[in-house]
PDB file of C-alpha atoms in Angstrom:
ATOM      1  CA  GLN A   1      11.227  -2.931   1.472  1.00 93.00           C
ATOM      2  CA  VAL A   2       8.139  -3.704   3.520  1.00 96.00           C
ATOM      3  CA  ARG A   3       5.294  -5.543   1.829  1.00 97.00           C
ATOM      4  CA  LEU A   4       1.948  -6.671   3.138  1.00 98.00           C
ATOM      5  CA  VAL A   5       0.025  -8.769   0.620  1.00 97.00           C
ATOM      6  CA  GLU A   6      -3.630  -9.691   1.400  1.00 96.00           C
ATOM      7  CA  SER A   7      -5.503 -12.539  -0.162  1.00 96.00           C
ATOM      8  CA  GLY A   8      -8.717 -14.492   0.414  1.00 97.00           C
ATOM      9  CA  GLY A   9     -11.337 -11.902  -0.328  1.00 96.00           C
ATOM     10  CA  GLY A  10     -14.326 -12.503  -2.525  1.00 97.00           C
ATOM     11  CA  LEU A  11     -18.117 -12.789  -2.845  1.00 98.00           C
ATOM     12  CA  VAL A  12     -20.013 -14.887  -0.301  1.00 98.00           C
ATOM     13  CA  GLN A  13     -23.582 -15.302   0.787  1.00 98.00           C
ATOM     14  CA  ALA A  14     -24.818 -14.155   4.154  1.00 98.00           C
ATOM     15  CA  GLY A  15     -24.036 -16.750   6.736  1.00 98.00           C
ATOM     16  CA  GLY A  16     -20.985 -17.970   4.869  1.00 98.00           C
ATOM     17  CA  SER A  17     -17.315 -17.848   5.743  1.00 98.00           C
ATOM     18  CA  LEU A  18     -14.076 -16.430   4.375  1.00 98.00           C
ATOM     19  CA  ARG A  19     -10.504 -16.582   5.547  1.00 98.00           C
ATOM     20  CA  LEU A  20      -8.266 -13.631   4.770  1.00 98.00           C
ATOM     21  CA  ALA A  21      -4.444 -13.909   4.891  1.00 98.00           C
ATOM     22  CA  CYS A  22      -1.808 -11.251   4.875  1.00 98.00           C
ATOM     23  CA  ALA A  23       1.773 -12.248   4.140  1.00 98.00           C
ATOM     24  CA  ALA A  24       4.394  -9.830   5.448  1.00 98.00           C
ATOM     25  CA  SER A  25       7.912  -9.296   4.306  1.00 97.00           C
ATOM     26  CA  GLY A  26      10.588  -6.759   5.233  1.00 96.00           C
ATOM     27  CA  ILE A  27       9.668  -6.569   8.884  1.00 94.00           C
ATOM     28  CA  THR A  28      10.517  -8.521  12.055  1.00 92.00           C
ATOM     29  CA  PHE A  29       7.043  -9.965  12.006  1.00 94.00           C
ATOM     30  CA  SER A  30       6.903 -11.338  15.571  1.00 92.00           C
ATOM     31  CA  ILE A  31       7.365  -7.949  17.254  1.00 92.00           C
ATOM     32  CA  TYR A  32       4.824  -6.031  15.259  1.00 95.00           C
ATOM     33  CA  ASN A  33       1.195  -5.553  16.149  1.00 96.00           C
ATOM     34  CA  MET A  34      -0.817  -6.915  13.315  1.00 97.00           C
ATOM     35  CA  GLY A  35      -4.338  -5.811  12.536  1.00 97.00           C
ATOM     36  CA  TRP A  36      -7.223  -6.019  10.089  1.00 98.00           C
ATOM     37  CA  TYR A  37      -9.184  -2.860   9.154  1.00 98.00           C
ATOM     38  CA  ARG A  38     -12.007  -2.297   6.807  1.00 98.00           C
ATOM     39  CA  GLN A  39     -13.417   0.574   4.836  1.00 98.00           C
ATOM     40  CA  ASN A  40     -16.264   1.452   2.550  1.00 96.00           C
ATOM     41  CA  PRO A  41     -16.290   4.388   0.140  1.00 95.00           C
ATOM     42  CA  GLY A  42     -16.844   7.644   1.905  1.00 96.00           C
ATOM     43  CA  GLU A  43     -16.458   6.106   5.303  1.00 96.00           C
ATOM     44  CA  ARG A  44     -13.711   6.044   7.913  1.00 96.00           C
ATOM     45  CA  ARG A  45     -11.363   3.057   8.057  1.00 97.00           C
ATOM     46  CA  GLU A  46     -12.225   1.083  11.106  1.00 97.00           C
ATOM     47  CA  LEU A  47     -10.401  -1.489  13.182  1.00 98.00           C
ATOM     48  CA  VAL A  48     -11.829  -5.027  12.866  1.00 98.00           C
ATOM     49  CA  ALA A  49      -9.314  -7.061  14.887  1.00 98.00           C
ATOM     50  CA  ARG A  50      -5.830  -6.716  16.244  1.00 97.00           C
ATOM     51  CA  ILE A  51      -3.255  -9.147  17.496  1.00 96.00           C
ATOM     52  CA  PRO A  52      -0.260  -7.486  19.216  1.00 92.00           C
ATOM     53  CA  GLY A  53       3.282  -8.703  19.303  1.00 85.00           C
ATOM     54  CA  ARG A  54       2.743  -9.213  22.950  1.00 83.00           C
ATOM     55  CA  GLY A  55      -0.622  -9.292  24.711  1.00 81.00           C
ATOM     56  CA  SER A  56      -4.172 -10.258  23.912  1.00 89.00           C
ATOM     57  CA  THR A  57      -6.228  -9.810  20.782  1.00 95.00           C
ATOM     58  CA  ASN A  58      -9.039  -7.299  20.555  1.00 95.00           C
ATOM     59  CA  TYR A  59     -12.091  -7.028  18.218  1.00 98.00           C
ATOM     60  CA  ALA A  60     -14.652  -4.549  17.145  1.00 98.00           C
ATOM     61  CA  ASP A  61     -17.906  -5.159  18.947  1.00 98.00           C
ATOM     62  CA  SER A  62     -19.619  -5.803  15.581  1.00 98.00           C
ATOM     63  CA  VAL A  63     -17.504  -8.891  14.851  1.00 98.00           C
ATOM     64  CA  LYS A  64     -16.993 -10.419  18.302  1.00 98.00           C
ATOM     65  CA  GLY A  65     -17.901 -14.085  18.302  1.00 97.00           C
ATOM     66  CA  ARG A  66     -17.831 -14.284  14.505  1.00 98.00           C
ATOM     67  CA  PHE A  67     -14.282 -13.285  13.501  1.00 98.00           C
ATOM     68  CA  THR A  68     -11.007 -14.701  14.708  1.00 98.00           C
ATOM     69  CA  ILE A  69      -7.569 -13.169  14.181  1.00 97.00           C
ATOM     70  CA  SER A  70      -4.483 -15.380  14.406  1.00 96.00           C
ATOM     71  CA  LYS A  71      -0.939 -15.349  13.170  1.00 95.00           C
ATOM     72  CA  ASP A  72       1.827 -17.728  12.231  1.00 95.00           C
ATOM     73  CA  ASN A  73       5.185 -16.182  13.089  1.00 94.00           C
ATOM     74  CA  ALA A  74       7.025 -18.915  11.136  1.00 95.00           C
ATOM     75  CA  LYS A  75       5.196 -17.895   7.975  1.00 97.00           C
ATOM     76  CA  ASN A  76       5.071 -14.152   8.712  1.00 97.00           C
ATOM     77  CA  THR A  77       1.360 -14.347   8.044  1.00 97.00           C
ATOM     78  CA  VAL A  78      -1.697 -12.998   9.885  1.00 97.00           C
ATOM     79  CA  TYR A  79      -5.156 -14.450   9.281  1.00 98.00           C
ATOM     80  CA  LEU A  80      -8.735 -13.322   9.747  1.00 98.00           C
ATOM     81  CA  GLN A  81     -11.297 -16.110   9.883  1.00 98.00           C
ATOM     82  CA  MET A  82     -14.675 -14.613   9.225  1.00 98.00           C
ATOM     83  CA  ASN A  83     -17.785 -16.728  10.021  1.00 98.00           C
ATOM     84  CA  SER A  84     -21.501 -15.976   9.951  1.00 98.00           C
ATOM     85  CA  LEU A  85     -20.860 -13.122   7.564  1.00 98.00           C
ATOM     86  CA  LYS A  86     -23.492 -10.380   7.159  1.00 98.00           C
ATOM     87  CA  PRO A  87     -24.074  -7.934   4.338  1.00 98.00           C
ATOM     88  CA  GLU A  88     -22.816  -5.148   6.626  1.00 97.00           C
ATOM     89  CA  ASP A  89     -19.427  -6.828   6.689  1.00 98.00           C
ATOM     90  CA  THR A  90     -18.990  -5.835   3.029  1.00 98.00           C
ATOM     91  CA  ALA A  91     -15.904  -3.643   2.699  1.00 98.00           C
ATOM     92  CA  VAL A  92     -12.341  -3.506   1.514  1.00 98.00           C
ATOM     93  CA  TYR A  93     -10.243  -5.165   4.166  1.00 98.00           C
ATOM     94  CA  PHE A  94      -6.784  -3.914   4.864  1.00 98.00           C
ATOM     95  CA  CYS A  95      -3.908  -5.572   6.659  1.00 98.00           C
ATOM     96  CA  ASN A  96      -1.894  -3.285   9.017  1.00 98.00           C
ATOM     97  CA  ALA A  97       1.482  -3.764  10.699  1.00 97.00           C
ATOM     98  CA  GLU A  98       2.463  -1.415  13.470  1.00 96.00           C
ATOM     99  CA  TYR A  99       5.570  -1.114  15.667  1.00 94.00           C
ATOM    100  CA  ASP A 100       5.152   1.189  18.694  1.00 86.00           C
ATOM    101  CA  ARG A 101       7.805   0.339  21.212  1.00 85.00           C
ATOM    102  CA  GLY A 102      10.115   3.180  20.160  1.00 83.00           C
ATOM    103  CA  PRO A 103       9.871   5.160  16.940  1.00 88.00           C
ATOM    104  CA  LYS A 104       6.434   4.266  15.425  1.00 90.00           C
ATOM    105  CA  TYR A 105       6.209   2.504  12.132  1.00 94.00           C
ATOM    106  CA  THR A 106       2.971   1.749  10.343  1.00 96.00           C
ATOM    107  CA  TYR A 107       2.421  -0.174   7.137  1.00 97.00           C
ATOM    108  CA  TRP A 108      -0.633  -1.072   5.081  1.00 98.00           C
ATOM    109  CA  GLY A 109      -1.528  -3.657   2.499  1.00 98.00           C
ATOM    110  CA  GLN A 110      -3.319  -2.837  -0.686  1.00 97.00           C
ATOM    111  CA  GLY A 111      -6.670  -4.202   0.520  1.00 97.00           C
ATOM    112  CA  THR A 112      -8.903  -7.054  -0.502  1.00 97.00           C
ATOM    113  CA  GLN A 113     -12.580  -6.771  -1.307  1.00 98.00           C
ATOM    114  CA  VAL A 114     -15.136  -8.770   0.746  1.00 98.00           C
ATOM    115  CA  THR A 115     -18.681  -8.719  -0.516  1.00 98.00           C
ATOM    116  CA  VAL A 116     -21.509 -10.435   1.371  1.00 98.00           C
ATOM    117  CA  SER A 117     -24.751 -10.788  -0.510  1.00 97.00           C
ATOM    118  CA  SER A 118     -28.118 -11.074   1.263  1.00 93.00           C
TER     119      SER A 118
END
């Protein structure tokens, strides 16, 4: 059974930092593309950052220079370090795991709320 469990969300003032973590189980973590998405009510879920099994990371333009995605294959965990947070970063953040080298498999975590106050 595949599980993605996010942690680290919360309430922070603008300009502050948070670090999200997503612990994965049930997948061969190192070969999966791992990503963070975010969503507000009534809005489309958007990609925040992605770190592939092979290749370079990519970020949404709105978070470049402020957020950093990383992963620890030994711990089956992907992180999102969020600095210089802005109120517009407020959203539910979801962890995503995707395998696309053959049959496509996609999994989602349950989400963690990030609220940035002004």
